[in-house]
CSV table of C-alpha atoms in Angstrom, one decimal:
chain,number,residue,atom,x,y,z
A,1,UNK,CA,-71.7,-11.6,-105.8
A,2,UNK,CA,-71.2,-9.9,-102.4
A,3,UNK,CA,-74.7,-9.7,-100.9
A,4,UNK,CA,-77.5,-12.3,-100.7
A,5,UNK,CA,-80.7,-12.7,-98.8
A,6,UNK,CA,-82.7,-15.6,-97.4
A,7,UNK,CA,-86.4,-16.0,-96.6
A,8,UNK,CA,-89.0,-18.6,-95.7
A,9,UNK,CA,-92.5,-18.7,-97.2
A,10,UNK,CA,-95.6,-20.7,-97.2
A,11,UNK,CA,-96.3,-23.5,-94.7
A,12,UNK,CA,-93.5,-23.9,-92.1
A,13,UNK,CA,-91.7,-27.2,-91.8
A,14,UNK,CA,-89.2,-28.6,-89.2
A,15,UNK,CA,-85.7,-27.9,-90.4
A,16,UNK,CA,-86.3,-24.5,-91.9
A,17,UNK,CA,-84.2,-23.0,-89.1
A,18,UNK,CA,-81.4,-25.4,-89.8
A,19,UNK,CA,-81.4,-24.3,-93.5
A,20,UNK,CA,-81.5,-20.6,-92.5
A,21,UNK,CA,-78.5,-21.2,-90.2
A,22,UNK,CA,-76.6,-23.0,-93.0
A,23,UNK,CA,-77.3,-20.3,-95.5
A,24,UNK,CA,-76.1,-17.5,-93.1
A,25,UNK,CA,-73.0,-19.3,-91.9
A,26,UNK,CA,-72.0,-20.5,-95.4
A,27,UNK,CA,-72.3,-17.0,-96.8
A,28,UNK,CA,-70.2,-15.6,-94.0
A,29,UNK,CA,-67.6,-18.3,-94.5
A,30,UNK,CA,-67.4,-17.3,-98.1
A,31,UNK,CA,-67.1,-13.6,-97.2
A,32,UNK,CA,-70.6,-12.6,-98.4
A,33,UNK,CA,-73.0,-10.3,-96.6
A,34,UNK,CA,-76.3,-12.1,-95.9
A,35,UNK,CA,-79.6,-10.5,-95.1
A,36,UNK,CA,-82.8,-12.1,-93.6
A,37,UNK,CA,-86.2,-11.2,-95.0
A,38,UNK,CA,-89.0,-11.5,-92.5
A,39,UNK,CA,-92.5,-12.7,-93.3
A,40,UNK,CA,-91.6,-14.0,-96.8
A,41,UNK,CA,-92.8,-12.0,-99.8
A,42,UNK,CA,-94.9,-9.7,-97.6
A,43,UNK,CA,-91.8,-8.7,-95.7
A,44,UNK,CA,-89.9,-8.2,-99.0
A,45,UNK,CA,-92.6,-5.8,-100.1
A,46,UNK,CA,-92.6,-4.0,-96.8
A,47,UNK,CA,-88.8,-3.8,-96.6
A,48,UNK,CA,-88.4,-6.0,-93.5
A,49,UNK,CA,-84.8,-6.8,-94.5
A,50,UNK,CA,-82.0,-7.1,-91.9
A,51,UNK,CA,-78.4,-8.0,-92.1
A,52,UNK,CA,-77.6,-11.3,-90.3
A,53,UNK,CA,-74.5,-12.4,-88.5
A,54,UNK,CA,-73.3,-15.8,-87.2
A,55,UNK,CA,-74.9,-15.0,-83.8
A,56,UNK,CA,-78.2,-14.4,-85.5
A,57,UNK,CA,-78.6,-18.1,-86.1
A,58,UNK,CA,-77.1,-19.5,-82.8
A,59,UNK,CA,-79.1,-22.1,-81.0
A,60,UNK,CA,-81.7,-22.6,-83.7
A,61,UNK,CA,-80.7,-25.9,-85.5
A,62,UNK,CA,-82.8,-27.9,-83.1
A,63,UNK,CA,-85.9,-25.8,-83.2
A,64,UNK,CA,-89.1,-26.1,-85.4
A,65,UNK,CA,-90.8,-23.3,-87.2
A,66,UNK,CA,-88.8,-20.4,-88.7
A,67,UNK,CA,-87.1,-17.5,-87.0
A,68,UNK,CA,-87.7,-15.5,-90.2
A,69,UNK,CA,-91.5,-16.1,-89.9
A,70,UNK,CA,-93.7,-17.0,-92.8
A,71,UNK,CA,-96.7,-15.4,-94.5
A,72,UNK,CA,-98.8,-15.7,-97.6
A,73,UNK,CA,-98.8,-12.6,-99.7
A,74,UNK,CA,-101.7,-11.5,-101.9
A,75,UNK,CA,-99.8,-8.3,-102.9
A,76,UNK,CA,-96.9,-10.3,-104.3
A,77,UNK,CA,-99.3,-11.8,-106.8
A,78,UNK,CA,-99.5,-8.4,-108.5
A,79,UNK,CA,-96.9,-6.8,-110.8
A,80,UNK,CA,-96.9,-3.7,-108.6
A,81,UNK,CA,-96.2,-5.8,-105.4
A,82,UNK,CA,-93.3,-7.6,-107.1
A,83,UNK,CA,-91.8,-4.3,-108.3
A,84,UNK,CA,-91.9,-3.0,-104.7
A,85,UNK,CA,-90.1,-6.1,-103.5
A,86,UNK,CA,-87.5,-5.8,-106.2
A,87,UNK,CA,-86.8,-2.2,-105.4
A,88,UNK,CA,-86.4,-3.0,-101.7
A,89,UNK,CA,-83.8,-5.7,-102.6
A,90,UNK,CA,-81.9,-3.2,-104.7
A,91,UNK,CA,-81.9,-0.6,-101.9
A,92,UNK,CA,-79.8,-3.1,-99.9
A,93,UNK,CA,-77.7,-4.1,-102.8
A,94,UNK,CA,-78.9,-7.7,-102.7
A,95,UNK,CA,-77.7,-9.7,-105.7
A,96,UNK,CA,-79.2,-13.1,-105.1
A,97,UNK,CA,-81.9,-14.8,-103.0
A,98,UNK,CA,-82.3,-18.2,-101.3
A,99,UNK,CA,-86.0,-19.0,-101.1
A,100,UNK,CA,-86.9,-21.8,-98.6
A,101,UNK,CA,-90.4,-23.2,-99.1
A,102,UNK,CA,-92.6,-25.3,-101.3
A,103,UNK,CA,-94.7,-25.1,-104.5
A,104,UNK,CA,-96.2,-21.7,-103.9
A,105,UNK,CA,-92.9,-20.2,-102.8
A,106,UNK,CA,-91.2,-21.4,-105.9
A,107,UNK,CA,-94.0,-20.3,-108.2
A,108,UNK,CA,-93.5,-16.8,-106.9
A,109,UNK,CA,-89.7,-17.1,-107.1
A,110,UNK,CA,-89.8,-18.3,-110.7
A,111,UNK,CA,-92.1,-15.4,-111.7
A,112,UNK,CA,-89.9,-12.9,-109.8
A,113,UNK,CA,-86.8,-14.2,-111.6
A,114,UNK,CA,-88.5,-14.1,-115.0
A,115,UNK,CA,-89.6,-10.5,-114.5
A,116,UNK,CA,-86.5,-8.9,-112.8
A,117,UNK,CA,-83.7,-11.3,-113.5
A,118,UNK,CA,-82.5,-11.5,-109.9
A,119,UNK,CA,-80.8,-14.9,-109.3
A,120,UNK,CA,-82.9,-17.2,-107.1
A,121,UNK,CA,-82.1,-20.6,-105.7
A,122,UNK,CA,-84.9,-22.5,-104.0
A,123,UNK,CA,-84.4,-24.9,-101.1
A,124,UNK,CA,-87.3,-27.3,-100.8
A,125,UNK,CA,-88.9,-26.8,-97.4
A,126,UNK,CA,-92.3,-28.7,-97.2
A,127,UNK,CA,-93.5,-31.6,-95.2
A,128,UNK,CA,-95.4,-33.0,-98.2
A,129,UNK,CA,-92.2,-34.2,-100.0
A,130,UNK,CA,-94.0,-33.4,-103.3
A,131,UNK,CA,-91.4,-31.3,-105.2
A,132,UNK,CA,-89.7,-32.9,-108.3
A,133,UNK,CA,-86.0,-32.6,-108.1
A,134,UNK,CA,-85.2,-33.9,-104.7
A,135,UNK,CA,-85.6,-37.3,-103.1
A,136,UNK,CA,-86.6,-35.6,-99.8
A,137,UNK,CA,-87.8,-32.2,-98.7
A,138,UNK,CA,-87.0,-30.4,-95.5
A,139,UNK,CA,-89.4,-31.4,-92.8
A,140,UNK,CA,-90.8,-34.5,-94.4
A,141,UNK,CA,-88.9,-37.0,-92.2
A,142,UNK,CA,-89.9,-35.1,-89.0
A,143,UNK,CA,-93.5,-35.1,-90.1
A,144,UNK,CA,-93.5,-38.8,-90.8
A,145,UNK,CA,-92.0,-39.5,-87.4
A,146,UNK,CA,-94.5,-37.2,-85.7
A,147,UNK,CA,-97.4,-39.0,-87.4
A,148,UNK,CA,-95.9,-42.4,-86.6
A,149,UNK,CA,-95.6,-41.5,-82.9
A,150,UNK,CA,-99.3,-40.6,-82.9
A,151,UNK,CA,-100.3,-43.8,-84.8
A,152,UNK,CA,-98.4,-45.9,-82.3
A,153,UNK,CA,-100.3,-44.3,-79.4
A,154,UNK,CA,-103.6,-44.6,-81.1
A,155,UNK,CA,-103.0,-48.3,-81.9
A,156,UNK,CA,-102.6,-48.9,-78.1
A,157,UNK,CA,-106.1,-47.6,-77.4
A,158,UNK,CA,-107.5,-49.2,-80.6
A,159,UNK,CA,-106.3,-52.6,-79.5
A,160,UNK,CA,-107.6,-52.1,-76.0
A,161,UNK,CA,-111.2,-51.5,-77.2
A,162,UNK,CA,-111.2,-53.5,-80.5
A,163,UNK,CA,-111.7,-50.3,-82.4
A,164,UNK,CA,-111.2,-49.2,-86.0
A,165,UNK,CA,-109.4,-45.8,-86.2
A,166,UNK,CA,-109.3,-43.6,-89.3
A,167,UNK,CA,-106.3,-41.3,-88.9
A,168,UNK,CA,-106.0,-38.3,-91.2
A,169,UNK,CA,-102.5,-37.0,-92.0
A,170,UNK,CA,-101.4,-34.0,-94.2
A,171,UNK,CA,-101.0,-34.4,-97.9
A,172,UNK,CA,-103.5,-32.5,-100.1
A,173,UNK,CA,-101.9,-33.6,-103.3
A,174,UNK,CA,-99.3,-36.1,-102.0
A,175,UNK,CA,-99.5,-39.4,-100.1
A,176,UNK,CA,-95.9,-39.5,-99.0
A,177,UNK,CA,-96.6,-38.9,-95.3
A,178,UNK,CA,-99.5,-41.3,-95.3
A,179,UNK,CA,-97.7,-44.1,-97.1
A,180,UNK,CA,-94.5,-44.0,-95.0
A,181,UNK,CA,-96.2,-43.5,-91.6
A,182,UNK,CA,-98.8,-46.1,-92.6
A,183,UNK,CA,-96.1,-48.7,-93.3
A,184,UNK,CA,-94.1,-47.8,-90.2
A,185,UNK,CA,-97.3,-47.9,-88.1
A,186,UNK,CA,-98.5,-51.2,-89.4
A,187,UNK,CA,-101.7,-49.7,-90.9
A,188,UNK,CA,-104.2,-52.1,-92.4
A,189,UNK,CA,-104.9,-49.7,-95.2
A,190,UNK,CA,-103.5,-46.4,-96.5
A,191,UNK,CA,-105.6,-44.0,-98.7
A,192,UNK,CA,-103.7,-41.5,-100.8
A,193,UNK,CA,-104.5,-39.1,-103.7
A,194,UNK,CA,-102.3,-41.1,-106.1
A,195,UNK,CA,-104.3,-44.3,-105.9
A,196,UNK,CA,-107.9,-45.1,-106.4
A,197,UNK,CA,-109.4,-46.7,-103.2
A,198,UNK,CA,-113.2,-47.0,-103.0
A,199,UNK,CA,-115.4,-47.2,-99.9
A,200,UNK,CA,-116.2,-50.8,-100.9
A,201,UNK,CA,-112.4,-51.5,-100.8
A,202,UNK,CA,-112.2,-50.2,-97.3
A,203,UNK,CA,-115.3,-52.1,-96.1
A,204,UNK,CA,-113.9,-55.3,-97.7
A,205,UNK,CA,-110.5,-54.9,-96.0
A,206,UNK,CA,-112.0,-54.2,-92.6
A,207,UNK,CA,-114.3,-57.2,-92.8
A,208,UNK,CA,-111.5,-59.4,-94.0
A,209,UNK,CA,-109.5,-58.3,-90.9
A,210,UNK,CA,-112.4,-59.3,-88.6
A,211,UNK,CA,-112.7,-62.6,-90.4
A,212,UNK,CA,-109.0,-63.1,-89.7
A,213,UNK,CA,-109.6,-62.4,-86.0
A,214,UNK,CA,-108.1,-58.9,-86.0
A,215,UNK,CA,-109.5,-57.1,-83.1
A,216,UNK,CA,-108.5,-53.6,-84.2
A,217,UNK,CA,-107.5,-51.8,-87.4
A,218,UNK,CA,-105.8,-48.6,-88.5
A,219,UNK,CA,-106.6,-46.8,-91.7
A,220,UNK,CA,-104.3,-43.9,-92.6
A,221,UNK,CA,-105.9,-41.3,-94.8
A,222,UNK,CA,-104.1,-38.5,-96.7
A,223,UNK,CA,-106.2,-35.3,-96.5
A,224,UNK,CA,-106.4,-35.1,-100.3
A,225,UNK,CA,-107.8,-38.6,-100.9
A,226,UNK,CA,-110.5,-38.6,-103.6
A,227,UNK,CA,-113.0,-40.2,-101.2
A,228,UNK,CA,-112.9,-37.2,-98.8
A,229,UNK,CA,-111.6,-36.5,-95.3
A,230,UNK,CA,-111.1,-39.3,-92.8
A,231,UNK,CA,-114.3,-38.2,-91.0
A,232,UNK,CA,-116.3,-38.4,-94.3
A,233,UNK,CA,-114.9,-41.8,-95.1
A,234,UNK,CA,-115.6,-43.1,-91.6
A,235,UNK,CA,-119.2,-42.0,-91.7
A,236,UNK,CA,-119.8,-43.7,-95.0
A,237,UNK,CA,-118.1,-46.9,-93.8
A,238,UNK,CA,-120.2,-46.9,-90.5
A,239,UNK,CA,-123.4,-47.3,-92.5
A,240,UNK,CA,-122.3,-50.7,-93.8
A,241,UNK,CA,-120.4,-51.9,-90.6
A,242,UNK,CA,-122.8,-51.1,-87.7
A,243,UNK,CA,-121.1,-53.7,-85.5
A,244,UNK,CA,-117.6,-52.0,-85.7
A,245,UNK,CA,-116.6,-49.4,-83.2
A,246,UNK,CA,-115.2,-46.7,-85.5
A,247,UNK,CA,-113.3,-43.6,-84.4
A,248,UNK,CA,-111.5,-40.7,-86.2
A,249,UNK,CA,-108.4,-38.7,-85.4
A,250,UNK,CA,-107.1,-35.8,-87.5
A,251,UNK,CA,-103.4,-35.2,-86.7
A,252,UNK,CA,-103.5,-31.7,-88.2
A,253,UNK,CA,-100.8,-29.1,-87.7
A,254,UNK,CA,-98.9,-31.1,-85.1
A,255,UNK,CA,-97.1,-32.6,-88.1
A,256,UNK,CA,-95.6,-29.3,-88.9
A,257,UNK,CA,-94.2,-28.6,-85.5
A,258,UNK,CA,-91.5,-29.9,-83.2
A,259,UNK,CA,-87.7,-30.2,-83.4
A,260,UNK,CA,-86.4,-31.6,-86.6
A,261,UNK,CA,-85.0,-35.1,-86.8
A,262,UNK,CA,-81.3,-35.6,-87.3
A,263,UNK,CA,-82.1,-36.5,-91.0
A,264,UNK,CA,-83.9,-33.2,-91.5
A,265,UNK,CA,-81.2,-31.1,-89.8
A,266,UNK,CA,-78.5,-32.6,-92.0
A,267,UNK,CA,-80.6,-32.4,-95.2
A,268,UNK,CA,-81.4,-28.7,-94.4
A,269,UNK,CA,-77.7,-28.0,-93.7
A,270,UNK,CA,-76.6,-29.6,-97.0
A,271,UNK,CA,-79.2,-27.8,-99.0
A,272,UNK,CA,-78.4,-24.4,-97.4
A,273,UNK,CA,-74.7,-24.7,-98.3
A,274,UNK,CA,-75.5,-25.9,-101.8
A,275,UNK,CA,-77.9,-23.0,-102.3
A,276,UNK,CA,-75.2,-20.4,-101.5
A,277,UNK,CA,-72.6,-22.2,-103.6
A,278,UNK,CA,-75.2,-22.4,-106.4
A,279,UNK,CA,-75.6,-18.6,-106.4
A,280,UNK,CA,-71.9,-18.1,-106.4
A,281,UNK,CA,-71.5,-20.5,-109.3
A,282,UNK,CA,-74.0,-18.8,-111.5
A,283,UNK,CA,-77.1,-20.9,-110.8
A,284,UNK,CA,-80.4,-19.0,-111.1
A,285,UNK,CA,-84.0,-19.9,-111.3
A,286,UNK,CA,-83.4,-23.3,-109.9
A,287,UNK,CA,-84.2,-25.5,-106.9
A,288,UNK,CA,-81.4,-27.3,-105.1
A,289,UNK,CA,-82.1,-30.9,-104.1
A,290,UNK,CA,-80.5,-34.2,-103.2
A,291,UNK,CA,-81.0,-37.2,-105.5
A,292,UNK,CA,-79.2,-40.4,-104.8
A,293,UNK,CA,-77.3,-38.6,-102.0
A,294,UNK,CA,-75.9,-36.1,-104.5
A,295,UNK,CA,-76.6,-32.3,-104.8
A,296,UNK,CA,-78.6,-31.4,-107.9
A,297,UNK,CA,-80.1,-28.3,-109.4
A,298,UNK,CA,-83.5,-28.4,-111.1
A,299,UNK,CA,-85.1,-25.6,-113.1
A,300,UNK,CA,-87.9,-24.1,-110.9
A,301,UNK,CA,-90.4,-24.4,-113.7
A,302,UNK,CA,-89.8,-28.2,-113.8
A,303,UNK,CA,-89.7,-28.5,-110.0
A,304,UNK,CA,-93.2,-27.1,-109.6
A,305,UNK,CA,-94.8,-28.5,-112.8
A,306,UNK,CA,-93.6,-32.0,-112.9
A,307,UNK,CA,-95.3,-34.6,-110.7
A,308,UNK,CA,-93.3,-36.6,-108.2
A,309,UNK,CA,-94.9,-40.1,-108.2
A,310,UNK,CA,-95.1,-42.3,-105.1
A,311,UNK,CA,-92.8,-45.2,-105.0
A,312,UNK,CA,-94.8,-48.1,-106.3
A,313,UNK,CA,-92.8,-50.5,-104.2
A,314,UNK,CA,-94.1,-48.8,-101.1
A,315,UNK,CA,-97.7,-49.1,-102.3
A,316,UNK,CA,-97.1,-52.8,-103.0
A,317,UNK,CA,-95.5,-53.2,-99.6
A,318,UNK,CA,-98.5,-51.8,-97.9
A,319,UNK,CA,-100.8,-54.2,-99.6
A,320,UNK,CA,-98.6,-57.2,-98.8
A,321,UNK,CA,-98.1,-56.4,-95.1
A,322,UNK,CA,-101.8,-55.5,-94.4
A,323,UNK,CA,-103.1,-59.1,-94.6
């Protein structure tokens, strides 16, 4: 294999640039030509493919976002669109691809590999940390620390006014950000898609806190919780707790931005190198990950189809520390 390409797709996550940098410089170190595909699958279809050099990735390891840009592609969902993408890769002589992204990115990559046989190695770049086959995904640690910083600041104002704050964090199908930022921020309650928490449970916990002389409380809500958004939950709780001063904050897309933590920079760099080495060693249709601090390769079908359960010890820890 003498020519490979790298692209980012789906939602951006802090550390993607560090992974791009690692892929490019690892390939050059191994005497392989490396190309960058801009705007993900859309760029692959449009032929936005450019050769990259070591200088192409200078001074980006500390930056958030992705220099290769990202986009969602409706055309790639069609067989015709995927054929265009494949033809553009063949024009450049590209023999393997590193796809940096999450569930949607890998679903497309797996289909592309099945149809055209071009070797693909995925590097998990998503703040949700919801992909089976890696203990951590690129951007998760940074997102947790961003959420934690916000929770700390909100707690200051909550304590000053004896308020209850419902804080919504990202996690449509995964409660990883919520549970870790909740524990780190000393939340009185964490609501995640993986557990069943009722409105009555929330009311009971808040009343219990007031009975124990707690002036303020923090409830961290993952956006995908079964009870609804933080705003919807807060409105339902207000009906039964008229004497509580309840506020809502949605942290939104700030969780995706900012410079990556040291952990995410190192993780992304390790995964980038392992992706290139995987291609050279004949890996195809797989996702590279880190499990128990060791590099692993997991079939893409398994990575996107098998659920990654929350650590039950973390859920138990939240319950114990919230009294």
